[in-house]
Amino acid sequence: MSKQEAVIRVDGLTMAYGRYVVQRDLTFAVNCRDIFIIMGGSGCGKSTLLRHMIGFNAPAAGTVRYGEESLWEASAADQQRILARTGVLFQKGALWSSMTLAENVAFPLQERTTLPPREIARIASLKLALVGLAGFEAYYPAEISGGMQKRAALARAIALDPEILFFDEPSAGLDPITSRLLDDLILELRDSLGATIVIVTHEIASIFAIGNNSVFLDAESKTMIAGGDPNHLL
């Protein structure tokens, strides 16, 4: 797939909770190997848009396409197949507190593959090493810092080598130095995995440091008012 080929197309998307419209008429494309930023003010619907793109919330109107396949017109089985290409880092990490870091990373491998336990453990250790957590396999989430928890959640998100990664506010609650280190890690993963990355964030420094494509959601007009390279928009 060429770098400029769209891996996700959103066309005429309207998001609503009952009669309350969150955003309407959203149309944009996420290209191969983009670091695509979903940005806008607090409460404008950034995370809601992400949930529509990963199959959690059904749109009131419009389509989300992965390649030529419409996510919300597909059967449940086809939706699972389409979304198997993706990995998600949730806003607060969403690590299971009763599991070690290695067990957290191993979970999607146990659920979606038939690999033997020894191979799953090896892959879990490798993914933790990729995010700078080698040697922390036996630690529980409560025993490490917030920044380390985010990296552990990122290791789980890349456990199955996804083509597309979704991050919901990855820098939320982190200090500026840890946030910058996480930005650097995201760039490294994009380059090493060849992945396309979609990020919800309000962190201005991160937007201009790593984003090359974007959509800007406006809470007042309830639609997108800009799109493209954030540095050009500036």
Coordinates of N, CA and C in Angstrom, one line a residue:
M1 N 0.8 -1.2 0.0 CA 0.0 0.0 0.0 C 0.9 1.2 0.0
S2 N 0.6 2.2 -0.9 CA 1.4 3.4 -1.0 C 1.1 4.3 0.2
K3 N 2.0 5.2 0.5 CA 1.9 6.1 1.7 C 0.6 6.9 1.6
Q4 N 0.3 7.4 0.3 CA -0.8 8.3 0.2 C -2.2 7.6 0.0
E5 N -2.2 6.2 0.0 CA -3.4 5.5 -0.2 C -4.2 5.5 1.2
A6 N -5.5 5.9 1.1 CA -6.3 6.0 2.3 C -6.6 4.6 2.9
V7 N -6.3 4.4 4.2 CA -6.7 3.2 4.9 C -8.0 3.3 5.5
I8 N -8.4 4.5 5.9 CA -9.7 4.8 6.5 C -10.3 6.0 5.8
R9 N -11.6 5.9 5.4 CA -12.3 7.0 4.9 C -13.6 7.2 5.7
V10 N -13.8 8.4 6.1 CA -15.0 8.8 6.9 C -15.8 9.8 5.9
D11 N -17.0 9.4 5.6 CA -17.8 10.2 4.7 C -19.2 10.6 5.2
G12 N -19.4 11.9 5.4 CA -20.7 12.3 5.8 C -21.2 11.8 7.2
L13 N -20.2 11.6 8.1 CA -20.5 11.0 9.4 C -21.2 12.0 10.3
T14 N -22.4 11.6 10.8 CA -23.1 12.3 11.8 C -23.1 11.5 13.1
M15 N -22.7 12.1 14.2 CA -22.7 11.4 15.5 C -23.8 12.0 16.4
A16 N -24.6 11.2 17.0 CA -25.6 11.7 17.9 C -26.0 10.7 19.0
Y17 N -26.4 11.3 20.1 CA -27.0 10.5 21.2 C -28.5 10.8 21.2
G18 N -29.3 10.0 20.7 CA -30.7 10.3 20.5 C -30.9 11.4 19.6
R19 N -31.6 12.5 20.1 CA -31.8 13.7 19.2 C -30.7 14.7 19.4
Y20 N -29.7 14.5 20.3 CA -28.6 15.4 20.5 C -27.5 15.1 19.5
V21 N -27.2 16.0 18.6 CA -26.2 15.8 17.6 C -24.8 16.3 18.2
V22 N -23.8 15.4 18.2 CA -22.5 15.8 18.6 C -21.7 16.4 17.5
Q23 N -21.6 15.8 16.4 CA -20.9 16.4 15.2 C -21.7 15.9 14.0
R24 N -21.7 16.7 12.9 CA -22.4 16.3 11.7 C -21.4 16.5 10.5
D25 N -21.7 15.7 9.4 CA -21.1 15.9 8.1 C -19.6 15.9 8.1
L26 N -19.0 14.9 8.9 CA -17.6 14.8 8.9 C -17.1 13.9 7.7
T27 N -16.1 14.5 7.0 CA -15.6 13.8 5.8 C -14.1 14.0 5.8
F28 N -13.3 12.9 5.9 CA -11.9 13.0 5.8 C -11.3 11.6 5.5
A29 N -10.0 11.6 5.2 CA -9.3 10.3 4.9 C -8.1 10.2 5.8
V30 N -7.8 9.0 6.3 CA -6.5 8.7 7.0 C -5.7 7.9 6.0
N31 N -4.5 8.5 5.7 CA -3.7 7.8 4.7 C -2.7 6.8 5.3
C32 N -2.2 5.9 4.6 CA -1.2 4.9 5.0 C 0.0 5.6 5.7
R33 N 0.3 5.2 6.9 CA 1.4 5.7 7.7 C 1.3 7.1 8.2
D34 N 0.1 7.6 8.1 CA -0.2 8.9 8.7 C 0.0 8.8 10.2
I35 N 0.3 9.9 10.9 CA 0.0 10.2 12.3 C -1.1 11.2 12.2
F36 N -2.3 10.7 12.3 CA -3.5 11.5 12.1 C -4.1 12.0 13.4
I37 N -4.2 13.3 13.6 CA -4.6 13.9 14.8 C -6.1 14.3 14.8
I38 N -6.9 13.9 15.7 CA -8.3 14.3 15.9 C -8.2 15.4 17.0
M39 N -8.4 16.7 16.7 CA -8.3 17.7 17.7 C -9.5 18.6 17.7
G40 N -9.5 19.5 18.7 CA -10.6 20.4 19.0 C -10.8 20.6 20.5
G41 N -11.7 21.5 20.8 CA -11.8 21.9 22.2 C -12.5 20.8 23.0
S42 N -12.4 20.9 24.3 CA -13.0 20.0 25.3 C -14.5 19.8 25.0
G43 N -14.9 18.5 24.9 CA -16.3 18.3 24.8 C -16.9 18.4 23.3
C44 N -16.0 18.5 22.4 CA -16.4 18.7 21.0 C -16.7 17.3 20.3
G45 N -16.3 16.2 20.9 CA -16.6 14.9 20.3 C -15.4 14.2 19.8
K46 N -14.2 14.5 20.2 CA -13.0 13.8 19.7 C -13.1 12.3 20.0
S47 N -13.2 12.0 21.3 CA -13.3 10.6 21.7 C -14.5 9.9 21.1
T48 N -15.6 10.6 21.0 CA -16.8 10.0 20.4 C -16.5 9.6 18.9
L49 N -15.8 10.5 18.2 CA -15.4 10.1 16.8 C -14.5 8.9 16.8
L50 N -13.6 8.8 17.7 CA -12.7 7.6 17.8 C -13.5 6.4 18.0
R51 N -14.5 6.4 18.9 CA -15.4 5.3 19.2 C -16.2 4.9 18.0
H52 N -16.6 5.8 17.1 CA -17.3 5.5 15.9 C -16.3 4.8 14.9
M53 N -15.1 5.2 14.9 CA -14.1 4.6 14.0 C -13.6 3.2 14.4
I54 N -13.8 2.8 15.7 CA -13.3 1.5 16.1 C -14.5 0.6 16.5
G55 N -15.7 0.9 16.0 CA -16.8 0.0 16.1 C -17.5 0.0 17.5
F56 N -17.3 1.0 18.3 CA -18.0 1.0 19.6 C -19.4 1.8 19.5
N57 N -19.4 2.8 18.7 CA -20.7 3.6 18.5 C -21.1 3.6 17.1
A58 N -22.3 3.3 16.8 CA -22.8 3.4 15.4 C -23.2 4.8 15.0
P59 N -22.9 5.2 13.8 CA -23.2 6.6 13.4 C -24.7 6.8 13.1
A60 N -25.2 8.0 13.3 CA -26.6 8.4 13.0 C -26.7 8.4 11.5
A61 N -25.6 8.8 10.8 CA -25.6 8.9 9.3 C -24.2 8.8 8.9
G62 N -24.0 8.4 7.6 CA -22.6 8.4 7.0 C -21.9 7.1 7.2
T63 N -20.7 7.0 6.7 CA -20.0 5.7 6.7 C -18.5 5.9 7.2
V64 N -18.0 4.8 7.7 CA -16.6 4.6 8.0 C -16.1 3.4 7.2
R65 N -15.1 3.7 6.3 CA -14.6 2.6 5.4 C -13.2 2.3 5.7
Y66 N -12.9 1.0 5.9 CA -11.5 0.5 5.9 C -11.2 -0.1 4.5
G67 N -10.4 0.6 3.8 CA -10.2 0.2 2.4 C -11.6 0.4 1.7
E68 N -12.0 -0.7 1.1 CA -13.3 -0.7 0.3 C -14.5 -1.2 1.2
E69 N -14.2 -1.6 2.4 CA -15.2 -2.2 3.3 C -15.9 -1.2 4.2
S70 N -17.2 -1.1 4.2 CA -17.9 -0.2 5.2 C -18.1 -0.9 6.5
L71 N -17.5 -0.3 7.5 CA -17.5 -1.0 8.9 C -18.9 -1.2 9.4
W72 N -19.8 -0.2 9.2 CA -21.1 -0.3 9.8 C -22.1 -1.0 9.0
E73 N -21.8 -1.3 7.7 CA -22.6 -2.1 6.9 C -22.2 -3.6 6.8
A74 N -21.1 -3.9 7.5 CA -20.6 -5.2 7.5 C -21.3 -6.1 8.6
S75 N -21.3 -7.4 8.4 CA -21.8 -8.3 9.4 C -20.9 -8.2 10.7
A76 N -21.4 -8.8 11.8 CA -20.6 -8.8 13.0 C -19.3 -9.5 12.8
A77 N -19.3 -10.6 12.1 CA -18.1 -11.4 11.9 C -17.1 -10.6 11.0
D78 N -17.6 -9.9 10.0 CA -16.7 -9.1 9.2 C -16.2 -7.9 9.9
Q79 N -17.0 -7.3 10.8 CA -16.5 -6.2 11.6 C -15.3 -6.7 12.5
Q80 N -15.4 -7.9 13.1 CA -14.3 -8.4 13.9 C -13.1 -8.6 13.0
R81 N -13.3 -9.1 11.8 CA -12.1 -9.3 10.9 C -11.5 -8.0 10.5
I82 N -12.3 -7.0 10.2 CA -11.8 -5.7 9.8 C -11.0 -5.1 11.0
L83 N -11.6 -5.1 12.2 CA -11.0 -4.5 13.4 C -9.8 -5.3 13.9
A84 N -9.7 -6.5 13.5 CA -8.5 -7.3 13.9 C -7.2 -6.7 13.4
R85 N -7.3 -5.8 12.5 CA -6.1 -5.1 11.9 C -5.7 -3.9 12.8
T86 N -6.5 -3.6 13.9 CA -6.3 -2.4 14.7 C -5.8 -2.8 16.1
G87 N -5.2 -1.8 16.8 CA -4.9 -1.8 18.2 C -5.3 -0.5 18.8
V88 N -5.7 -0.6 20.1 CA -6.3 0.6 20.7 C -5.6 0.9 22.1
L89 N -5.1 2.1 22.3 CA -4.6 2.6 23.6 C -5.7 3.5 24.1
F90 N -6.4 3.0 25.2 CA -7.4 3.8 25.8 C -6.9 4.9 26.6
Q91 N -7.8 5.9 26.9 CA -7.3 7.1 27.6 C -6.6 6.9 28.9
K92 N -7.1 6.0 29.7 CA -6.4 5.8 31.0 C -5.6 4.5 31.0
G93 N -5.3 4.0 29.8 CA -4.5 2.7 29.7 C -5.4 1.5 29.8
A94 N -6.3 1.4 30.7 CA -7.2 0.3 30.9 C -6.5 -1.0 31.1
L95 N -5.4 -1.0 31.8 CA -4.7 -2.2 32.1 C -5.5 -2.9 33.2
W96 N -5.5 -4.3 33.2 CA -6.1 -5.1 34.3 C -5.2 -5.1 35.5
S97 N -5.7 -4.5 36.6 CA -4.9 -4.3 37.8 C -4.5 -5.6 38.4
S98 N -5.2 -6.7 38.2 CA -4.9 -8.0 38.8 C -3.9 -8.8 38.0
M99 N -3.5 -8.3 36.8 CA -2.6 -9.0 36.0 C -1.2 -8.3 35.9
T100 N -0.2 -9.0 35.8 CA 1.1 -8.4 35.6 C 1.2 -7.8 34.2
L101 N 2.2 -7.0 34.0 CA 2.4 -6.3 32.7 C 2.5 -7.4 31.6
A102 N 3.2 -8.4 31.8 CA 3.3 -9.5 30.8 C 2.0 -10.2 30.5
E103 N 1.2 -10.4 31.6 CA -0.1 -11.0 31.4 C -1.1 -10.1 30.7
N104 N -1.0 -8.8 30.9 CA -1.8 -7.8 30.2 C -1.5 -7.9 28.7
V105 N -0.2 -7.9 28.4 CA 0.2 -7.9 26.9 C -0.1 -9.2 26.3
A106 N 0.0 -10.3 27.1 CA -0.3 -11.6 26.5 C -1.8 -11.9 26.2
F107 N -2.6 -11.1 26.9 CA -4.1 -11.4 26.8 C -4.6 -11.4 25.4
P108 N -4.4 -10.4 24.6 CA -4.9 -10.4 23.2 C -4.3 -11.6 22.4
L109 N -3.1 -12.0 22.7 CA -2.4 -13.1 22.0 C -3.1 -14.4 22.4
Q110 N -3.5 -14.5 23.6 CA -4.2 -15.7 24.1 C -5.6 -15.8 23.5
E111 N -6.3 -14.6 23.3 CA -7.6 -14.6 22.8 C -7.7 -14.8 21.3
R112 N -6.7 -14.3 20.6 CA -6.9 -14.3 19.1 C -5.9 -15.1 18.3
T113 N -5.0 -15.9 19.0 CA -4.1 -16.7 18.3 C -4.1 -18.1 19.0
T114 N -3.4 -19.0 18.3 CA -3.3 -20.4 18.8 C -1.8 -20.7 19.2
L115 N -1.1 -19.6 19.4 CA 0.3 -19.8 19.8 C 0.5 -20.5 21.1
P116 N 1.5 -21.3 21.3 CA 1.8 -21.9 22.6 C 2.2 -20.9 23.7
P117 N 1.9 -21.2 24.9 CA 2.2 -20.3 26.0 C 3.6 -19.8 26.0
R118 N 4.6 -20.6 25.7 CA 6.0 -20.1 25.7 C 6.2 -19.0 24.7
E119 N 5.6 -19.2 23.5 CA 5.8 -18.2 22.4 C 5.1 -16.9 22.8
I120 N 3.9 -17.1 23.4 CA 3.1 -15.9 23.8 C 4.0 -15.1 24.9
A121 N 4.6 -15.8 25.8 CA 5.4 -15.1 26.8 C 6.6 -14.4 26.2
R122 N 7.2 -15.0 25.2 CA 8.3 -14.4 24.5 C 7.9 -13.2 23.7
I123 N 6.7 -13.2 23.1 CA 6.3 -12.0 22.3 C 5.9 -10.9 23.3
A124 N 5.3 -11.3 24.4 CA 4.9 -10.2 25.4 C 6.2 -9.5 26.0
S125 N 7.2 -10.3 26.2 CA 8.5 -9.7 26.7 C 9.1 -8.8 25.6
L126 N 9.0 -9.2 24.3 CA 9.5 -8.4 23.2 C 8.7 -7.1 23.1
K127 N 7.4 -7.1 23.2 CA 6.6 -5.9 23.1 C 6.9 -5.0 24.2
L128 N 7.1 -5.5 25.4 CA 7.4 -4.6 26.5 C 8.8 -4.0 26.3
A129 N 9.7 -4.8 25.8 CA 11.0 -4.2 25.5 C 11.0 -3.1 24.5
L130 N 10.1 -3.2 23.5 CA 10.0 -2.2 22.4 C 9.5 -0.9 23.0
V131 N 8.8 -0.9 24.1 CA 8.3 0.4 24.7 C 9.2 0.8 25.9
G132 N 10.3 0.1 26.1 CA 11.3 0.5 27.1 C 11.0 -0.1 28.5
L133 N 10.2 -1.2 28.5 CA 9.9 -1.9 29.8 C 10.5 -3.3 29.9
A134 N 11.6 -3.5 29.3 CA 12.3 -4.8 29.5 C 12.6 -5.0 31.0
G135 N 12.3 -6.2 31.5 CA 12.6 -6.4 32.9 C 11.4 -6.1 33.9
F136 N 10.3 -5.6 33.3 CA 9.2 -5.2 34.1 C 8.0 -6.2 33.9
E137 N 8.3 -7.4 33.4 CA 7.2 -8.3 33.0 C 6.4 -8.7 34.3
A138 N 7.0 -8.9 35.4 CA 6.3 -9.4 36.6 C 5.7 -8.3 37.5
Y139 N 5.9 -7.0 37.0 CA 5.3 -5.9 37.8 C 3.8 -5.8 37.6
Y140 N 3.1 -5.3 38.6 CA 1.6 -5.0 38.4 C 1.5 -3.5 38.1
P141 N 0.4 -3.1 37.5 CA 0.2 -1.7 37.1 C 0.4 -0.8 38.3
A142 N -0.1 -1.1 39.5 CA 0.0 -0.3 40.6 C 1.4 0.0 41.1
E143 N 2.3 -0.9 40.6 CA 3.7 -0.8 41.1 C 4.6 0.1 40.2
I144 N 4.0 0.7 39.1 CA 4.8 1.5 38.2 C 4.1 2.9 38.0
S145 N 4.9 3.8 37.4 CA 4.4 5.2 37.3 C 3.3 5.3 36.2
G146 N 2.7 6.4 36.1 CA 1.7 6.7 35.1 C 2.2 6.6 33.7
G147 N 3.4 7.1 33.5 CA 4.0 7.1 32.2 C 4.3 5.6 31.8
M148 N 4.8 4.9 32.7 CA 5.1 3.4 32.5 C 3.8 2.7 32.2
Q149 N 2.7 3.0 32.9 CA 1.5 2.4 32.6 C 1.0 2.6 31.2
K150 N 1.2 3.9 30.7 CA 0.8 4.2 29.3 C 1.7 3.4 28.3
R151 N 2.9 3.2 28.6 CA 3.8 2.4 27.7 C 3.4 1.0 27.8
A152 N 3.0 0.4 28.9 CA 2.6 -0.9 29.0 C 1.3 -1.2 28.2
A153 N 0.4 -0.2 28.3 CA -0.9 -0.3 27.5 C -0.5 -0.2 26.0
L154 N 0.5 0.6 25.7 CA 0.9 0.6 24.3 C 1.5 -0.7 23.8
A155 N 2.2 -1.4 24.7 CA 2.8 -2.7 24.4 C 1.6 -3.7 24.1
R156 N 0.6 -3.6 24.9 CA -0.6 -4.4 24.7 C -1.3 -4.1 23.3
A157 N -1.4 -2.8 23.0 CA -2.0 -2.4 21.8 C -1.3 -2.9 20.5
I158 N 0.1 -3.1 20.6 CA 0.8 -3.6 19.5 C 1.1 -5.1 19.5
A159 N 0.5 -5.8 20.5 CA 0.8 -7.2 20.7 C 0.6 -8.0 19.4
L160 N -0.5 -7.7 18.6 CA -0.8 -8.4 17.4 C -0.3 -7.8 16.2
D161 N 0.7 -6.9 16.3 CA 1.3 -6.2 15.1 C 0.2 -5.6 14.2
P162 N -0.6 -4.7 14.8 CA -1.7 -4.1 14.0 C -1.2 -3.2 12.9
E163 N -2.0 -3.0 11.8 CA -1.7 -2.1 10.8 C -2.1 -0.7 11.2
I164 N -3.1 -0.6 12.0 CA -3.6 0.8 12.4 C -3.7 0.8 14.0
L165 N -3.2 1.9 14.5 CA -3.3 2.1 16.0 C -4.1 3.3 16.3
F166 N -5.0 3.2 17.3 CA -5.8 4.3 17.8 C -5.4 4.6 19.2
F167 N -5.1 5.9 19.4 CA -4.7 6.4 20.8 C -5.6 7.5 21.2
D168 N -6.2 7.3 22.4 CA -7.2 8.3 23.0 C -6.4 9.0 24.1
E169 N -6.1 10.2 23.8 CA -5.4 11.1 24.8 C -4.2 10.4 25.5
P170 N -3.2 9.9 24.7 CA -2.1 9.2 25.2 C -1.3 10.0 26.3
S171 N -1.2 11.3 26.1 CA -0.4 12.1 27.1 C -1.2 12.6 28.3
A172 N -2.5 12.3 28.4 CA -3.3 12.9 29.5 C -2.7 12.5 30.8
G173 N -2.5 13.5 31.7 CA -2.0 13.2 33.0 C -0.5 13.0 33.1
L174 N 0.2 13.2 32.0 CA 1.7 13.0 32.1 C 2.4 14.4 32.1
D175 N 3.5 14.4 32.8 CA 4.3 15.6 32.8 C 4.9 15.9 31.4
P176 N 5.4 17.1 31.1 CA 5.9 17.4 29.8 C 7.0 16.6 29.3
I177 N 7.9 16.2 30.2 CA 9.1 15.4 29.7 C 8.6 14.0 29.3
T178 N 7.8 13.4 30.2 CA 7.2 12.0 29.9 C 6.4 12.1 28.6
S179 N 5.6 13.2 28.5 CA 4.8 13.3 27.3 C 5.6 13.4 26.0
R180 N 6.7 14.1 26.1 CA 7.6 14.2 24.9 C 8.3 12.8 24.6
L181 N 8.6 12.1 25.6 CA 9.2 10.8 25.4 C 8.2 9.8 24.8
L182 N 6.9 10.0 25.2 CA 5.9 9.2 24.5 C 5.7 9.5 23.1
D183 N 5.7 10.8 22.8 CA 5.7 11.3 21.4 C 6.8 10.6 20.5
D184 N 8.0 10.6 21.1 CA 9.2 10.0 20.4 C 8.9 8.6 20.2
L185 N 8.3 7.9 21.2 CA 8.0 6.5 21.0 C 7.0 6.2 20.0
I186 N 6.0 7.1 19.9 CA 5.0 6.9 18.8 C 5.6 7.0 17.4
L187 N 6.5 8.0 17.3 CA 7.2 8.1 16.0 C 8.0 6.9 15.7
E188 N 8.7 6.4 16.7 CA 9.5 5.2 16.5 C 8.7 4.0 16.1
L189 N 7.5 3.8 16.7 CA 6.6 2.7 16.4 C 6.1 2.9 15.0
R190 N 5.7 4.1 14.6 CA 5.2 4.3 13.2 C 6.3 3.9 12.2
D191 N 7.5 4.3 12.5 CA 8.6 4.0 11.5 C 9.0 2.5 11.6
S192 N 9.0 1.9 12.7 CA 9.5 0.5 12.8 C 8.4 -0.5 12.4
L193 N 7.1 -0.2 12.8 CA 6.0 -1.1 12.4 C 5.4 -0.8 11.1
G194 N 5.6 0.4 10.6 CA 5.0 0.8 9.3 C 3.5 1.0 9.6
A195 N 3.1 1.4 10.8 CA 1.7 1.5 11.2 C 1.1 2.9 10.8
T196 N -0.2 2.9 10.7 CA -0.9 4.1 10.6 C -1.5 4.4 12.0
I197 N -1.4 5.7 12.4 CA -1.7 6.0 13.8 C -2.7 7.1 13.8
V198 N -3.8 6.9 14.6 CA -4.9 7.9 14.8 C -4.9 8.3 16.2
I199 N -4.7 9.6 16.5 CA -4.5 10.1 17.9 C -5.6 11.2 18.2
V200 N -6.3 11.0 19.3 CA -7.1 12.0 19.9 C -6.2 12.7 20.9
T201 N -6.1 14.1 20.8 CA -5.3 14.8 21.8 C -5.7 16.3 21.7
H202 N -5.4 16.9 22.9 CA -5.5 18.4 22.9 C -4.2 19.0 23.3
E203 N -3.1 18.2 23.3 CA -1.8 18.6 23.6 C -1.2 19.3 22.4
I204 N -1.1 20.7 22.5 CA -0.6 21.4 21.3 C 0.8 21.0 20.9
A205 N 1.7 20.8 21.9 CA 3.1 20.4 21.5 C 3.1 19.1 20.8
S206 N 2.3 18.1 21.2 CA 2.3 16.8 20.6 C 1.7 17.0 19.1
I207 N 0.7 17.8 19.0 CA 0.1 17.9 17.7 C 1.1 18.3 16.6
F208 N 1.9 19.4 17.0 CA 2.8 19.9 16.0 C 4.1 19.1 15.9
A209 N 4.4 18.3 17.0 CA 5.6 17.5 17.0 C 5.5 16.2 16.1
I210 N 4.3 15.6 16.1 CA 4.2 14.3 15.5 C 3.2 14.2 14.4
G211 N 2.2 15.1 14.4 CA 1.1 15.0 13.4 C 1.4 15.4 12.0
N212 N 1.0 14.7 11.0 CA 1.2 15.1 9.6 C -0.2 15.2 8.9
N213 N -1.3 14.9 9.6 CA -2.6 15.0 9.0 C -3.6 15.1 10.2
S214 N -4.7 15.7 9.9 CA -5.6 16.0 11.0 C -7.0 16.4 10.6
V215 N -7.9 16.4 11.6 CA -9.2 17.0 11.4 C -9.5 17.8 12.7
F216 N -10.1 19.0 12.5 CA -10.3 19.9 13.6 C -11.8 20.0 13.8
L217 N -12.3 19.5 15.0 CA -13.7 19.5 15.3 C -14.1 20.8 16.1
D218 N -15.2 21.4 15.7 CA -15.7 22.6 16.4 C -16.9 22.3 17.2
A219 N -16.9 22.6 18.5 CA -18.0 22.4 19.3 C -19.2 23.2 19.0
E220 N -19.0 24.5 18.6 CA -20.1 25.4 18.4 C -20.9 25.1 17.1
S221 N -20.2 24.9 16.0 CA -20.8 24.6 14.8 C -21.2 23.2 14.6
K222 N -20.6 22.3 15.5 CA -20.8 20.9 15.5 C -20.5 20.2 14.2
T223 N -19.3 20.6 13.6 CA -18.8 20.0 12.4 C -17.3 20.3 12.4
M224 N -16.6 19.7 11.4 CA -15.2 20.0 11.2 C -15.0 21.3 10.5
I225 N -14.0 22.1 10.9 CA -13.8 23.4 10.3 C -12.4 23.4 9.7
A226 N -11.6 22.4 9.8 CA -10.3 22.3 9.1 C -9.8 20.9 9.1
G227 N -8.9 20.7 8.2 CA -8.2 19.4 8.1 C -6.9 19.5 7.3
G228 N -6.1 18.5 7.5 CA -4.8 18.5 6.8 C -3.6 18.6 7.8
D229 N -2.4 18.9 7.3 CA -1.2 18.9 8.1 C -1.4 20.0 9.1
P230 N -1.2 19.7 10.4 CA -1.4 20.7 11.5 C -0.5 21.9 11.3
N231 N 0.8 21.6 10.8 CA 1.7 22.7 10.7 C 1.3 23.7 9.6
H232 N 0.6 23.2 8.5 CA 0.1 24.0 7.5 C -1.1 24.8 8.0
L233 N -1.9 24.2 8.8 CA -3.1 24.9 9.4 C -2.7 26.0 10.3
L234 N -1.6 25.8 11.0 CA -1.1 26.9 11.9 C -0.7 28.1 11.1

